[in-house]
mmCIF file of C-alpha atoms in Angstrom:
data_model
loop_
_atom_site.group_PDB
_atom_site.id
_atom_site.type_symbol
_atom_site.label_atom_id
_atom_site.label_comp_id
_atom_site.label_asym_id
_atom_site.label_seq_id
_atom_site.Cartn_x
_atom_site.Cartn_y
_atom_site.Cartn_z
ATOM 1 C CA MET A 270 -20.244 51.701 6.932
ATOM 2 C CA ASN A 271 -21.768 50.711 3.394
ATOM 3 C CA GLY A 272 -23.615 47.927 2.718
ATOM 4 C CA LYS A 273 -20.825 46.467 0.572
ATOM 5 C CA ARG A 274 -18.312 46.613 3.210
ATOM 6 C CA ILE A 275 -20.817 45.344 5.681
ATOM 7 C CA PHE A 276 -21.806 42.501 3.512
ATOM 8 C CA THR A 277 -17.723 41.586 3.196
ATOM 9 C CA THR A 278 -17.617 41.562 6.892
ATOM 10 C CA GLY A 279 -20.759 39.450 7.236
ATOM 11 C CA ILE A 280 -19.086 36.645 4.867
ATOM 12 C CA ALA A 281 -15.539 36.854 6.825
ATOM 13 C CA ILE A 282 -17.095 36.412 9.954
ATOM 14 C CA ALA A 283 -19.344 33.420 8.855
ATOM 15 C CA LEU A 284 -16.091 31.825 7.130
ATOM 16 C CA ALA A 285 -14.481 32.269 10.255
ATOM 17 C CA GLY A 286 -16.913 30.664 12.252
ATOM 18 C CA LEU A 287 -17.180 27.960 9.909
ATOM 19 C CA THR A 288 -13.464 27.374 10.005
ATOM 20 C CA SER A 289 -13.481 27.667 13.878
ATOM 21 C CA SER A 290 -16.024 24.696 14.258
ATOM 22 C CA ALA A 291 -14.373 22.309 11.807
ATOM 23 C CA ARG A 292 -11.263 22.790 13.633
ATOM 24 C CA ALA A 293 -12.849 22.062 16.623
ATOM 25 C CA ASN A 294 -14.298 18.898 15.510
ATOM 26 C CA GLU A 295 -11.481 17.536 14.244
ATOM 27 C CA LYS A 296 -8.885 15.784 15.977
ATOM 28 C CA PRO A 297 -5.204 17.165 16.368
ATOM 29 C CA VAL A 298 -3.761 13.987 15.757
ATOM 30 C CA SER A 299 -5.445 10.490 15.128
ATOM 31 C CA VAL A 300 -4.015 6.862 14.770
ATOM 32 C CA GLU A 301 -5.625 4.306 12.611
ATOM 33 C CA LEU A 302 -4.739 0.657 13.214
ATOM 34 C CA SER A 303 -5.810 -1.579 10.345
ATOM 35 C CA ALA A 304 -5.764 -4.822 9.104
ATOM 36 C CA GLY A 305 -7.031 -6.554 5.668
ATOM 37 C CA GLY A 306 -6.304 -8.638 2.633
ATOM 38 C CA GLY A 307 -6.875 -8.800 -1.407
ATOM 39 C CA VAL A 308 -5.313 -10.165 -4.376
ATOM 40 C CA SER A 309 -1.781 -9.168 -5.893
ATOM 41 C CA GLY A 310 0.286 -10.116 -8.920
ATOM 42 C CA PHE A 311 3.555 -9.558 -10.786
ATOM 43 C CA ILE A 312 4.101 -7.541 -13.559
ATOM 44 C CA GLU A 313 5.875 -7.808 -17.052
ATOM 45 C CA GLY A 314 8.063 -10.820 -17.632
ATOM 46 C CA ALA A 315 7.039 -12.165 -14.174
ATOM 47 C CA SER A 316 3.418 -12.338 -14.725
ATOM 48 C CA ASP A 317 3.776 -14.862 -17.183
ATOM 49 C CA LEU A 318 5.502 -17.181 -14.959
ATOM 50 C CA THR A 319 3.266 -16.538 -11.684
ATOM 51 C CA GLN A 320 -0.322 -16.611 -10.888
ATOM 52 C CA VAL A 321 -2.532 -13.990 -9.296
ATOM 53 C CA GLY A 322 -2.384 -14.619 -5.713
ATOM 54 C CA GLY A 323 -3.572 -13.189 -2.264
ATOM 55 C CA GLN A 324 -2.144 -10.319 -0.294
ATOM 56 C CA TRP A 325 -2.472 -9.455 3.512
ATOM 57 C CA ASP A 326 -1.169 -6.484 5.370
ATOM 58 C CA VAL A 327 -1.348 -4.885 9.025
ATOM 59 C CA ARG A 328 -0.879 -0.998 9.245
ATOM 60 C CA ALA A 329 -0.567 1.857 11.658
ATOM 61 C CA ARG A 330 -1.546 5.220 10.039
ATOM 62 C CA LEU A 331 -0.930 8.713 11.814
ATOM 63 C CA ARG A 332 -3.243 11.427 10.363
ATOM 64 C CA THR A 333 -2.968 14.997 11.259
ATOM 65 C CA PRO A 334 -4.736 18.563 10.462
ATOM 66 C CA ILE A 335 -2.405 19.544 7.592
ATOM 67 C CA LEU A 336 -3.599 16.365 5.568
ATOM 68 C CA LEU A 337 -0.491 14.999 5.372
ATOM 69 C CA GLY A 338 0.113 11.931 7.400
ATOM 70 C CA PHE A 339 2.507 8.648 8.073
ATOM 71 C CA GLU A 340 1.914 4.956 7.956
ATOM 72 C CA ILE A 341 4.107 2.123 8.606
ATOM 73 C CA GLY A 342 3.060 -1.592 7.693
ATOM 74 C CA TYR A 343 3.979 -5.368 7.177
ATOM 75 C CA VAL A 344 2.633 -6.602 3.775
ATOM 76 C CA GLY A 345 2.665 -10.165 2.840
ATOM 77 C CA THR A 346 1.814 -11.774 -0.596
ATOM 78 C CA ALA A 347 1.490 -15.424 -2.008
ATOM 79 C CA ASN A 348 1.639 -16.381 -5.771
ATOM 80 C CA GLY A 349 1.647 -19.681 -7.100
ATOM 81 C CA VAL A 350 4.143 -20.286 -10.142
ATOM 82 C CA THR A 351 2.963 -21.641 -13.606
ATOM 83 C CA GLY A 352 4.332 -22.057 -17.216
ATOM 84 C CA LEU A 353 7.726 -22.659 -17.350
ATOM 85 C CA LEU A 354 8.345 -22.084 -13.696
ATOM 86 C CA GLU A 355 5.906 -24.985 -13.027
ATOM 87 C CA GLN A 356 8.208 -27.208 -14.921
ATOM 88 C CA ASN A 357 11.123 -26.294 -12.847
ATOM 89 C CA ALA A 358 9.603 -25.697 -9.254
ATOM 90 C CA HIS A 359 6.329 -27.928 -9.463
ATOM 91 C CA ASP A 360 3.925 -26.534 -7.160
ATOM 92 C CA GLY A 361 5.824 -23.569 -5.910
ATOM 93 C CA ILE A 362 4.524 -20.629 -4.236
ATOM 94 C CA ILE A 363 6.712 -17.384 -4.272
ATOM 95 C CA VAL A 364 6.164 -15.908 -0.732
ATOM 96 C CA GLY A 365 6.699 -12.287 -0.080
ATOM 97 C CA ASN A 366 7.024 -10.810 3.571
ATOM 98 C CA GLY A 367 7.944 -6.947 3.795
ATOM 99 C CA PHE A 368 7.815 -3.845 5.826
ATOM 100 C CA GLU A 369 7.061 -0.368 4.320
ATOM 101 C CA ALA A 370 6.798 3.225 5.683
ATOM 102 C CA ASN A 371 4.353 5.543 3.640
ATOM 103 C CA LEU A 372 3.766 9.436 3.504
ATOM 104 C CA VAL A 373 0.008 9.667 3.033
ATOM 105 C CA ALA A 374 -1.748 12.722 1.794
ATOM 106 C CA SER A 375 -5.578 13.075 2.230
ATOM 107 C CA LEU A 376 -7.192 15.235 -0.337
ATOM 108 C CA LEU A 377 -10.006 16.442 2.436
ATOM 109 C CA PRO A 378 -9.994 17.293 5.964
ATOM 110 C CA SER A 379 -10.575 14.515 8.586
ATOM 111 C CA THR A 380 -13.883 15.930 9.453
ATOM 112 C CA TYR A 381 -15.143 14.400 6.421
ATOM 113 C CA PRO A 382 -16.500 11.176 6.525
ATOM 114 C CA LEU A 383 -14.809 10.466 3.027
ATOM 115 C CA ASP A 384 -10.898 10.356 3.041
ATOM 116 C CA PRO A 385 -9.672 9.875 -0.649
ATOM 117 C CA TYR A 386 -5.783 10.002 -0.434
ATOM 118 C CA VAL A 387 -2.591 9.270 -2.327
ATOM 119 C CA PHE A 388 0.578 7.651 -1.030
ATOM 120 C CA VAL A 389 4.325 6.981 -1.599
ATOM 121 C CA GLY A 390 6.995 5.264 0.336
ATOM 122 C CA SER A 391 9.844 2.763 0.525
ATOM 123 C CA GLY A 392 10.420 -0.366 1.986
ATOM 124 C CA TYR A 393 12.084 -3.967 1.958
ATOM 125 C CA THR A 394 10.770 -7.528 0.781
ATOM 126 C CA ARG A 395 12.015 -10.827 1.103
ATOM 127 C CA PHE A 396 10.650 -13.221 -1.443
ATOM 128 C CA THR A 397 10.896 -17.015 -0.396
ATOM 129 C CA LEU A 398 10.045 -20.029 -2.650
ATOM 130 C CA ALA A 399 7.870 -22.173 -0.490
ATOM 131 C CA ASN A 400 6.081 -25.736 -0.942
ATOM 132 C CA VAL A 401 8.653 -27.351 -3.090
ATOM 133 C CA SER A 402 10.709 -30.483 -2.335
ATOM 134 C CA SER A 403 13.029 -29.667 -5.483
ATOM 135 C CA TYR A 404 13.577 -26.767 -7.886
ATOM 136 C CA ASN A 405 15.864 -25.648 -10.900
ATOM 137 C CA ALA A 406 18.343 -23.236 -9.052
ATOM 138 C CA GLY A 407 19.357 -22.077 -12.599
ATOM 139 C CA MET A 408 16.272 -20.654 -13.252
ATOM 140 C CA ILE A 409 14.626 -19.711 -9.878
ATOM 141 C CA ARG A 410 16.595 -19.002 -6.608
ATOM 142 C CA LYS A 411 15.362 -20.202 -3.035
ATOM 143 C CA ASN A 412 14.603 -16.641 -1.803
ATOM 144 C CA ASP A 413 15.889 -13.076 -2.289
ATOM 145 C CA ASN A 414 15.850 -9.650 -0.538
ATOM 146 C CA ALA A 415 14.563 -6.279 -2.380
ATOM 147 C CA PHE A 416 14.303 -2.743 -1.995
ATOM 148 C CA VAL A 417 10.568 -1.669 -2.853
ATOM 149 C CA LEU A 418 8.974 1.876 -3.520
ATOM 150 C CA PRO A 419 5.145 1.271 -2.761
ATOM 151 C CA SER A 420 2.806 4.154 -4.263
ATOM 152 C CA GLY A 421 -0.982 4.271 -5.093
ATOM 153 C CA ALA A 422 -4.220 5.668 -4.099
ATOM 154 C CA GLY A 423 -7.118 4.638 -1.517
ATOM 155 C CA LEU A 424 -10.379 5.754 -0.260
ATOM 156 C CA SER A 425 -11.544 5.336 3.263
ATOM 157 C CA VAL A 426 -14.864 5.810 4.779
ATOM 158 C CA ARG A 427 -15.718 6.639 8.505
ATOM 159 C CA LEU A 428 -18.034 4.281 10.074
ATOM 160 C CA PRO A 429 -19.602 4.126 13.518
ATOM 161 C CA ALA A 430 -17.964 2.939 16.834
ATOM 162 C CA ASN A 431 -14.401 4.621 15.778
ATOM 163 C CA LEU A 432 -14.262 2.207 12.698
ATOM 164 C CA VAL A 433 -13.057 2.929 9.036
ATOM 165 C CA ALA A 434 -13.536 0.883 6.096
ATOM 166 C CA ASP A 435 -10.306 1.267 3.618
ATOM 167 C CA ALA A 436 -9.663 0.095 -0.077
ATOM 168 C CA ARG A 437 -6.484 0.855 -1.954
ATOM 169 C CA PHE A 438 -4.493 0.069 -5.137
ATOM 170 C CA THR A 439 -0.908 -0.311 -4.669
ATOM 171 C CA TYR A 440 2.086 -0.440 -7.314
ATOM 172 C CA ARG A 441 5.170 -1.706 -5.792
ATOM 173 C CA ALA A 442 8.304 -0.906 -7.778
ATOM 174 C CA VAL A 443 11.099 -3.864 -6.843
ATOM 175 C CA PHE A 444 14.671 -3.008 -6.910
ATOM 176 C CA ASP A 445 17.697 -5.200 -6.826
ATOM 177 C CA ASP A 446 15.709 -8.309 -7.216
ATOM 178 C CA GLY A 447 17.216 -11.526 -8.622
ATOM 179 C CA MET A 448 15.161 -14.500 -8.039
ATOM 180 C CA LEU A 449 13.903 -15.300 -11.488
ATOM 181 C CA TYR A 450 16.300 -16.182 -14.233
ATOM 182 C CA THR A 451 14.238 -17.707 -17.066
ATOM 183 C CA GLN A 452 17.331 -17.661 -19.318
ATOM 184 C CA GLY A 453 19.955 -19.220 -16.716
ATOM 185 C CA GLN A 454 21.775 -17.107 -14.220
ATOM 186 C CA GLY A 455 24.319 -14.623 -15.385
ATOM 187 C CA LYS A 456 21.483 -13.202 -17.355
ATOM 188 C CA ASP A 457 19.356 -10.395 -16.466
ATOM 189 C CA ALA A 458 16.889 -11.222 -13.728
ATOM 190 C CA LEU A 459 13.273 -10.714 -14.283
ATOM 191 C CA ASP A 460 11.493 -7.680 -12.979
ATOM 192 C CA MET A 461 9.270 -8.720 -9.742
ATOM 193 C CA SER A 462 7.511 -5.265 -9.265
ATOM 194 C CA GLN A 463 4.046 -5.946 -8.201
ATOM 195 C CA TRP A 464 0.550 -4.454 -7.836
ATOM 196 C CA GLY A 465 -1.937 -5.093 -4.977
ATOM 197 C CA ILE A 466 -5.670 -4.394 -4.450
ATOM 198 C CA THR A 467 -6.771 -4.546 -0.909
ATOM 199 C CA ALA A 468 -9.445 -3.970 1.605
ATOM 200 C CA ARG A 469 -8.896 -3.348 5.472
ATOM 201 C CA LEU A 470 -10.982 -2.298 8.390
ATOM 202 C CA ALA A 471 -9.578 0.202 10.846
ATOM 203 C CA TYR A 472 -9.686 1.236 14.296
ATOM 204 C CA VAL A 473 -9.362 5.131 15.271
ATOM 205 C CA PHE A 474 -7.676 6.023 18.151
#
């Protein structure tokens, strides 16, 4: 066996050893339960009539060795009205309560302490106008059901004691929305798609 073949064989054995070691330290499947909060807002036309508000969520994420995982979650938002809507729904707050399911693709194996990831999914949100005694039904409805397509990116960091700190940005495209009619009902409703920035703490099982 010549020197080049010996060198090549040595590299192959070393790589195999590293791969085996990484797989030995990697759990086949892990589950992260998380809760957190942050800020959210509407985009385009609805952003001129609402305030940036709060967001909170609870999630369960399944991670696998193939880097592609799955999560389900509850998401809540609350945004006060302003401008023209303030005149027609004084002190009103648009509250969203929804559920979503996402595919999550990690960019690094779970053996790394950092986990940059991207996600995309689908879900449902019910918007409700709260904190009002009266409102102009010709401009804003009391509630609305919508189909949503969330997508975004995040970064989590492994901490001691099976804890994980996580932050993410989400763009939530909203379809079938029919709550805000600034030009009167019968006209096209305003797009109620949202953005959100959240931080959360997770426990890994």
